[in-house]
């Protein structure tokens, strides 16, 4: 039998409106690459990346979901078993920010109640086109008790940090548990960490 090359497997999801940069965030984290061409994700795509944290090799299975309405029936089934969810909006697109509340509702309806969540205000390199202030992002995160940071896939700002912070919070929950135990039975630590990361 092949030897397992990791200690833990975490399933993460990227959700948010179409065009906010979910795929770019995923590619920046997994391949350290950025492509300015926008190609809409059809349904679901995923990447695998193994990271080391607190002496553990953690295999991250990161699912990139389509933002368009017509794919929502496909994507809701992927919420099940997710241990961490990154909700992405585009700081230059107010509508994508307003829809964060809708995405949070989707999580409440379809995901495990103890899933770790983090809101990302993406494209913070486009300061001149900013439509959503950082304070607004921080306020909505506070209101819902989730982590928040601003990111830029183009400039590689806070991408790795966001994934590692989310992974760390999942690891903190699972520490002391049998890693083979079903991940949807772990308990949550409801701390509200406020990120002070400054953006580009």
PDB file of C-alpha atoms in Angstrom:
ATOM      1  CA  UNK A   1       0.000   0.000   0.000  1.00  0.00           C
ATOM      2  CA  UNK A   2       1.318   3.458  -0.896  1.00  0.00           C
ATOM      3  CA  UNK A   3       2.596   5.465   2.066  1.00  0.00           C
ATOM      4  CA  UNK A   4       0.470   8.513   2.872  1.00  0.00           C
ATOM      5  CA  UNK A   5       2.475  11.668   2.178  1.00  0.00           C
ATOM      6  CA  UNK A   6       0.403  13.887   4.494  1.00  0.00           C
ATOM      7  CA  UNK A   7      -0.955  13.832   8.051  1.00  0.00           C
ATOM      8  CA  UNK A   8      -4.263  15.634   7.507  1.00  0.00           C
ATOM      9  CA  UNK A   9      -6.561  16.442   4.614  1.00  0.00           C
ATOM     10  CA  UNK A  10      -8.541  19.693   4.722  1.00  0.00           C
ATOM     11  CA  UNK A  11     -11.225  20.573   2.182  1.00  0.00           C
ATOM     12  CA  UNK A  12     -11.476  24.303   1.486  1.00  0.00           C
ATOM     13  CA  UNK A  13     -13.925  26.213  -0.698  1.00  0.00           C
ATOM     14  CA  UNK A  14     -13.671  29.516  -2.546  1.00  0.00           C
ATOM     15  CA  UNK A  15     -17.058  31.161  -3.047  1.00  0.00           C
ATOM     16  CA  UNK A  16     -18.311  34.540  -4.228  1.00  0.00           C
ATOM     17  CA  UNK A  17     -19.756  36.285  -7.261  1.00  0.00           C
ATOM     18  CA  UNK A  18     -18.458  35.619 -10.758  1.00  0.00           C
ATOM     19  CA  UNK A  19     -15.421  37.716 -11.682  1.00  0.00           C
ATOM     20  CA  UNK A  20     -14.229  38.589  -8.159  1.00  0.00           C
ATOM     21  CA  UNK A  21     -10.968  36.685  -8.645  1.00  0.00           C
ATOM     22  CA  UNK A  22     -11.551  33.306  -6.958  1.00  0.00           C
ATOM     23  CA  UNK A  23      -9.675  31.393  -9.653  1.00  0.00           C
ATOM     24  CA  UNK A  24      -6.834  33.942  -9.653  1.00  0.00           C
ATOM     25  CA  UNK A  25      -6.520  33.599  -5.866  1.00  0.00           C
ATOM     26  CA  UNK A  26      -6.402  29.808  -6.193  1.00  0.00           C
ATOM     27  CA  UNK A  27      -3.766  29.883  -8.943  1.00  0.00           C
ATOM     28  CA  UNK A  28      -1.651  32.416  -7.065  1.00  0.00           C
ATOM     29  CA  UNK A  29      -1.675  30.190  -3.977  1.00  0.00           C
ATOM     30  CA  UNK A  30      -1.245  26.816  -5.695  1.00  0.00           C
ATOM     31  CA  UNK A  31       1.065  27.708  -8.598  1.00  0.00           C
ATOM     32  CA  UNK A  32       2.301  31.208  -7.691  1.00  0.00           C
ATOM     33  CA  UNK A  33       0.974  32.360 -11.057  1.00  0.00           C
ATOM     34  CA  UNK A  34      -1.330  35.111 -12.225  1.00  0.00           C
ATOM     35  CA  UNK A  35      -3.148  35.399 -15.523  1.00  0.00           C
ATOM     36  CA  UNK A  36      -4.974  38.652 -16.298  1.00  0.00           C
ATOM     37  CA  UNK A  37      -7.353  36.855 -18.703  1.00  0.00           C
ATOM     38  CA  UNK A  38     -10.754  36.171 -17.178  1.00  0.00           C
ATOM     39  CA  UNK A  39     -12.155  32.745 -17.981  1.00  0.00           C
ATOM     40  CA  UNK A  40     -15.302  31.919 -16.073  1.00  0.00           C
ATOM     41  CA  UNK A  41     -15.160  28.718 -14.030  1.00  0.00           C
ATOM     42  CA  UNK A  42     -17.655  26.177 -15.338  1.00  0.00           C
ATOM     43  CA  UNK A  43     -19.169  24.396 -12.378  1.00  0.00           C
ATOM     44  CA  UNK A  44     -16.314  23.284 -10.127  1.00  0.00           C
ATOM     45  CA  UNK A  45     -12.543  23.085 -10.344  1.00  0.00           C
ATOM     46  CA  UNK A  46     -10.028  22.171  -7.668  1.00  0.00           C
ATOM     47  CA  UNK A  47      -6.327  22.214  -6.811  1.00  0.00           C
ATOM     48  CA  UNK A  48      -4.251  20.330  -4.286  1.00  0.00           C
ATOM     49  CA  UNK A  49      -1.471  21.937  -2.279  1.00  0.00           C
ATOM     50  CA  UNK A  50       0.381  20.446   0.679  1.00  0.00           C
ATOM     51  CA  UNK A  51       1.570  22.831   3.386  1.00  0.00           C
ATOM     52  CA  UNK A  52       3.460  22.324   6.634  1.00  0.00           C
ATOM     53  CA  UNK A  53       2.031  23.799   9.795  1.00  0.00           C
ATOM     54  CA  UNK A  54       2.920  23.086  13.430  1.00  0.00           C
ATOM     55  CA  UNK A  55       4.889  20.008  12.434  1.00  0.00           C
ATOM     56  CA  UNK A  56       2.012  18.547  10.397  1.00  0.00           C
ATOM     57  CA  UNK A  57       1.892  17.963   6.663  1.00  0.00           C
ATOM     58  CA  UNK A  58      -1.550  19.154   5.633  1.00  0.00           C
ATOM     59  CA  UNK A  59      -2.965  18.387   2.214  1.00  0.00           C
ATOM     60  CA  UNK A  60      -5.333  21.161   1.138  1.00  0.00           C
ATOM     61  CA  UNK A  61      -7.976  20.246  -1.385  1.00  0.00           C
ATOM     62  CA  UNK A  62      -9.185  23.663  -2.568  1.00  0.00           C
ATOM     63  CA  UNK A  63     -12.420  23.838  -4.546  1.00  0.00           C
ATOM     64  CA  UNK A  64     -13.045  26.809  -6.810  1.00  0.00           C
ATOM     65  CA  UNK A  65     -16.768  27.276  -7.408  1.00  0.00           C
ATOM     66  CA  UNK A  66     -18.582  29.075 -10.200  1.00  0.00           C
ATOM     67  CA  UNK A  67     -20.208  32.335  -9.137  1.00  0.00           C
ATOM     68  CA  UNK A  68     -23.015  32.363 -11.694  1.00  0.00           C
ATOM     69  CA  UNK A  69     -26.544  31.640 -10.552  1.00  0.00           C
ATOM     70  CA  UNK A  70     -27.012  28.796 -13.006  1.00  0.00           C
ATOM     71  CA  UNK A  71     -24.333  26.731 -11.280  1.00  0.00           C
ATOM     72  CA  UNK A  72     -25.631  27.160  -7.733  1.00  0.00           C
ATOM     73  CA  UNK A  73     -27.384  23.796  -7.670  1.00  0.00           C
ATOM     74  CA  UNK A  74     -24.084  22.084  -8.541  1.00  0.00           C
ATOM     75  CA  UNK A  75     -22.005  24.063  -6.087  1.00  0.00           C
ATOM     76  CA  UNK A  76     -24.226  23.674  -3.028  1.00  0.00           C
ATOM     77  CA  UNK A  77     -23.370  19.969  -2.785  1.00  0.00           C
ATOM     78  CA  UNK A  78     -19.692  20.926  -2.433  1.00  0.00           C
ATOM     79  CA  UNK A  79     -20.381  22.769   0.821  1.00  0.00           C
ATOM     80  CA  UNK A  80     -20.815  19.422   2.545  1.00  0.00           C
ATOM     81  CA  UNK A  81     -17.631  18.304   4.233  1.00  0.00           C
ATOM     82  CA  UNK A  82     -15.889  21.651   3.663  1.00  0.00           C
ATOM     83  CA  UNK A  83     -13.776  22.581   6.693  1.00  0.00           C
ATOM     84  CA  UNK A  84     -12.888  26.102   5.602  1.00  0.00           C
ATOM     85  CA  UNK A  85     -14.564  28.601   3.268  1.00  0.00           C
ATOM     86  CA  UNK A  86     -13.064  31.749   1.759  1.00  0.00           C
ATOM     87  CA  UNK A  87     -15.773  34.244   0.725  1.00  0.00           C
ATOM     88  CA  UNK A  88     -14.405  36.565  -1.931  1.00  0.00           C
ATOM     89  CA  UNK A  89     -15.655  39.947  -3.117  1.00  0.00           C
ATOM     90  CA  UNK A  90     -14.072  42.512  -5.426  1.00  0.00           C
ATOM     91  CA  UNK A  91     -13.268  45.854  -3.746  1.00  0.00           C
ATOM     92  CA  UNK A  92     -14.066  47.627  -7.056  1.00  0.00           C
ATOM     93  CA  UNK A  93     -17.527  46.028  -7.284  1.00  0.00           C
ATOM     94  CA  UNK A  94     -20.027  47.051  -4.616  1.00  0.00           C
ATOM     95  CA  UNK A  95     -22.607  44.468  -5.708  1.00  0.00           C
ATOM     96  CA  UNK A  96     -20.145  41.611  -5.108  1.00  0.00           C
ATOM     97  CA  UNK A  97     -19.655  42.978  -1.581  1.00  0.00           C
ATOM     98  CA  UNK A  98     -23.397  43.266  -0.922  1.00  0.00           C
ATOM     99  CA  UNK A  99     -23.798  39.647  -2.028  1.00  0.00           C
ATOM    100  CA  UNK A 100     -21.428  38.450   0.719  1.00  0.00           C
ATOM    101  CA  UNK A 101     -24.474  38.323   3.022  1.00  0.00           C
ATOM    102  CA  UNK A 102     -26.212  36.027   0.504  1.00  0.00           C
ATOM    103  CA  UNK A 103     -23.134  33.780   0.362  1.00  0.00           C
ATOM    104  CA  UNK A 104     -23.010  33.653   4.169  1.00  0.00           C
ATOM    105  CA  UNK A 105     -26.656  32.544   4.121  1.00  0.00           C
ATOM    106  CA  UNK A 106     -25.754  29.808   1.624  1.00  0.00           C
ATOM    107  CA  UNK A 107     -23.059  28.575   4.011  1.00  0.00           C
ATOM    108  CA  UNK A 108     -25.544  28.505   6.892  1.00  0.00           C
ATOM    109  CA  UNK A 109     -27.941  26.460   4.758  1.00  0.00           C
ATOM    110  CA  UNK A 110     -25.530  23.994   3.155  1.00  0.00           C
ATOM    111  CA  UNK A 111     -22.272  23.760   5.118  1.00  0.00           C
ATOM    112  CA  UNK A 112     -21.425  22.205   8.477  1.00  0.00           C
ATOM    113  CA  UNK A 113     -22.224  24.669  11.227  1.00  0.00           C
ATOM    114  CA  UNK A 114     -18.657  24.574  12.567  1.00  0.00           C
ATOM    115  CA  UNK A 115     -16.986  25.444   9.246  1.00  0.00           C
ATOM    116  CA  UNK A 116     -14.225  28.068   9.498  1.00  0.00           C
ATOM    117  CA  UNK A 117     -14.934  31.173   7.403  1.00  0.00           C
ATOM    118  CA  UNK A 118     -12.888  34.087   6.147  1.00  0.00           C
ATOM    119  CA  UNK A 119     -13.896  37.068   3.986  1.00  0.00           C
ATOM    120  CA  UNK A 120     -11.411  38.313   1.383  1.00  0.00           C
ATOM    121  CA  UNK A 121     -11.696  41.740  -0.243  1.00  0.00           C
ATOM    122  CA  UNK A 122      -9.801  40.977  -3.451  1.00  0.00           C
ATOM    123  CA  UNK A 123      -8.114  43.280  -6.023  1.00  0.00           C
ATOM    124  CA  UNK A 124      -6.760  45.668  -3.363  1.00  0.00           C
ATOM    125  CA  UNK A 125      -4.097  46.677  -5.918  1.00  0.00           C
ATOM    126  CA  UNK A 126      -6.837  48.589  -7.781  1.00  0.00           C
ATOM    127  CA  UNK A 127      -7.050  51.375  -5.201  1.00  0.00           C
ATOM    128  CA  UNK A 128      -8.091  54.018  -7.754  1.00  0.00           C
ATOM    129  CA  UNK A 129     -11.217  51.994  -8.628  1.00  0.00           C
ATOM    130  CA  UNK A 130     -12.090  51.086  -5.033  1.00  0.00           C
ATOM    131  CA  UNK A 131     -15.848  51.050  -4.372  1.00  0.00           C
ATOM    132  CA  UNK A 132     -15.817  49.269  -0.989  1.00  0.00           C
ATOM    133  CA  UNK A 133     -13.784  50.649   1.913  1.00  0.00           C
ATOM    134  CA  UNK A 134     -11.668  48.338   4.044  1.00  0.00           C
ATOM    135  CA  UNK A 135     -13.715  49.494   7.050  1.00  0.00           C
ATOM    136  CA  UNK A 136     -16.892  48.141   5.417  1.00  0.00           C
ATOM    137  CA  UNK A 137     -15.201  44.772   4.915  1.00  0.00           C
ATOM    138  CA  UNK A 138     -14.024  44.705   8.521  1.00  0.00           C
ATOM    139  CA  UNK A 139     -17.505  45.684   9.738  1.00  0.00           C
ATOM    140  CA  UNK A 140     -19.314  42.864   7.924  1.00  0.00           C
ATOM    141  CA  UNK A 141     -16.723  40.351   9.127  1.00  0.00           C
ATOM    142  CA  UNK A 142     -17.147  41.575  12.716  1.00  0.00           C
ATOM    143  CA  UNK A 143     -20.915  41.406  12.426  1.00  0.00           C
ATOM    144  CA  UNK A 144     -20.776  37.755  11.347  1.00  0.00           C
ATOM    145  CA  UNK A 145     -17.859  36.781  13.587  1.00  0.00           C
ATOM    146  CA  UNK A 146     -15.492  35.793  10.790  1.00  0.00           C
ATOM    147  CA  UNK A 147     -11.937  36.690   9.843  1.00  0.00           C
ATOM    148  CA  UNK A 148     -11.210  39.312   7.186  1.00  0.00           C
ATOM    149  CA  UNK A 149      -8.325  40.536   5.087  1.00  0.00           C
ATOM    150  CA  UNK A 150      -7.818  42.310   1.769  1.00  0.00           C
ATOM    151  CA  UNK A 151      -5.920  40.484  -0.950  1.00  0.00           C
ATOM    152  CA  UNK A 152      -4.475  40.962  -4.404  1.00  0.00           C
ATOM    153  CA  UNK A 153      -3.888  37.913  -6.598  1.00  0.00           C
ATOM    154  CA  UNK A 154      -2.109  40.165  -9.108  1.00  0.00           C
ATOM    155  CA  UNK A 155       0.373  41.600  -6.586  1.00  0.00           C
ATOM    156  CA  UNK A 156       0.419  38.475  -4.392  1.00  0.00           C
ATOM    157  CA  UNK A 157      -0.773  40.359  -1.293  1.00  0.00           C
ATOM    158  CA  UNK A 158      -2.036  38.312   1.675  1.00  0.00           C
ATOM    159  CA  UNK A 159      -2.911  35.269  -0.481  1.00  0.00           C
ATOM    160  CA  UNK A 160      -0.692  32.721   1.269  1.00  0.00           C
ATOM    161  CA  UNK A 161      -1.375  34.419   4.619  1.00  0.00           C
ATOM    162  CA  UNK A 162      -5.147  34.034   4.160  1.00  0.00           C
ATOM    163  CA  UNK A 163      -4.914  30.331   3.309  1.00  0.00           C
ATOM    164  CA  UNK A 164      -2.468  29.664   6.138  1.00  0.00           C
ATOM    165  CA  UNK A 165      -4.590  31.544   8.686  1.00  0.00           C
ATOM    166  CA  UNK A 166      -7.670  29.555   7.673  1.00  0.00           C
ATOM    167  CA  UNK A 167      -5.708  26.281   7.713  1.00  0.00           C
ATOM    168  CA  UNK A 168      -4.284  27.142  11.128  1.00  0.00           C
ATOM    169  CA  UNK A 169      -7.745  27.795  12.589  1.00  0.00           C
ATOM    170  CA  UNK A 170      -9.000  24.439  11.246  1.00  0.00           C
ATOM    171  CA  UNK A 171      -5.903  22.721  12.650  1.00  0.00           C
ATOM    172  CA  UNK A 172      -6.510  24.303  16.068  1.00  0.00           C
ATOM    173  CA  UNK A 173      -9.977  22.748  16.065  1.00  0.00           C
ATOM    174  CA  UNK A 174      -8.811  19.315  14.984  1.00  0.00           C
ATOM    175  CA  UNK A 175      -5.738  19.133  17.262  1.00  0.00           C
ATOM    176  CA  UNK A 176      -6.087  16.350  19.747  1.00  0.00           C
ATOM    177  CA  UNK A 177      -8.584  14.531  17.551  1.00  0.00           C
ATOM    178  CA  UNK A 178      -7.963  11.387  15.599  1.00  0.00           C
ATOM    179  CA  UNK A 179      -7.049  12.708  12.106  1.00  0.00           C
ATOM    180  CA  UNK A 180      -9.030   9.854  10.551  1.00  0.00           C
ATOM    181  CA  UNK A 181     -12.165  11.013  12.349  1.00  0.00           C
ATOM    182  CA  UNK A 182     -14.821  12.581  10.150  1.00  0.00           C
ATOM    183  CA  UNK A 183     -13.942  16.284   9.801  1.00  0.00           C
ATOM    184  CA  UNK A 184     -17.558  17.375  10.096  1.00  0.00           C
ATOM    185  CA  UNK A 185     -17.626  16.474  13.774  1.00  0.00           C
ATOM    186  CA  UNK A 186     -14.971  18.867  15.026  1.00  0.00           C
ATOM    187  CA  UNK A 187     -15.910  21.671  17.389  1.00  0.00           C
ATOM    188  CA  UNK A 188     -15.399  25.298  16.566  1.00  0.00           C
ATOM    189  CA  UNK A 189     -13.517  27.952  18.446  1.00  0.00           C
ATOM    190  CA  UNK A 190     -15.618  31.089  17.909  1.00  0.00           C
ATOM    191  CA  UNK A 191     -12.833  33.629  18.239  1.00  0.00           C
ATOM    192  CA  UNK A 192     -12.978  36.693  16.071  1.00  0.00           C
ATOM    193  CA  UNK A 193      -9.431  37.448  14.989  1.00  0.00           C
ATOM    194  CA  UNK A 194      -9.151  40.852  13.402  1.00  0.00           C
ATOM    195  CA  UNK A 195      -6.453  40.948  10.775  1.00  0.00           C
ATOM    196  CA  UNK A 196      -4.407  44.112  10.699  1.00  0.00           C
ATOM    197  CA  UNK A 197      -2.780  43.332   7.384  1.00  0.00           C
ATOM    198  CA  UNK A 198      -2.189  46.442   5.366  1.00  0.00           C
ATOM    199  CA  UNK A 199      -2.679  46.160   1.677  1.00  0.00           C
ATOM    200  CA  UNK A 200      -0.510  47.313  -1.201  1.00  0.00           C
TER     201      UNK A 200
END
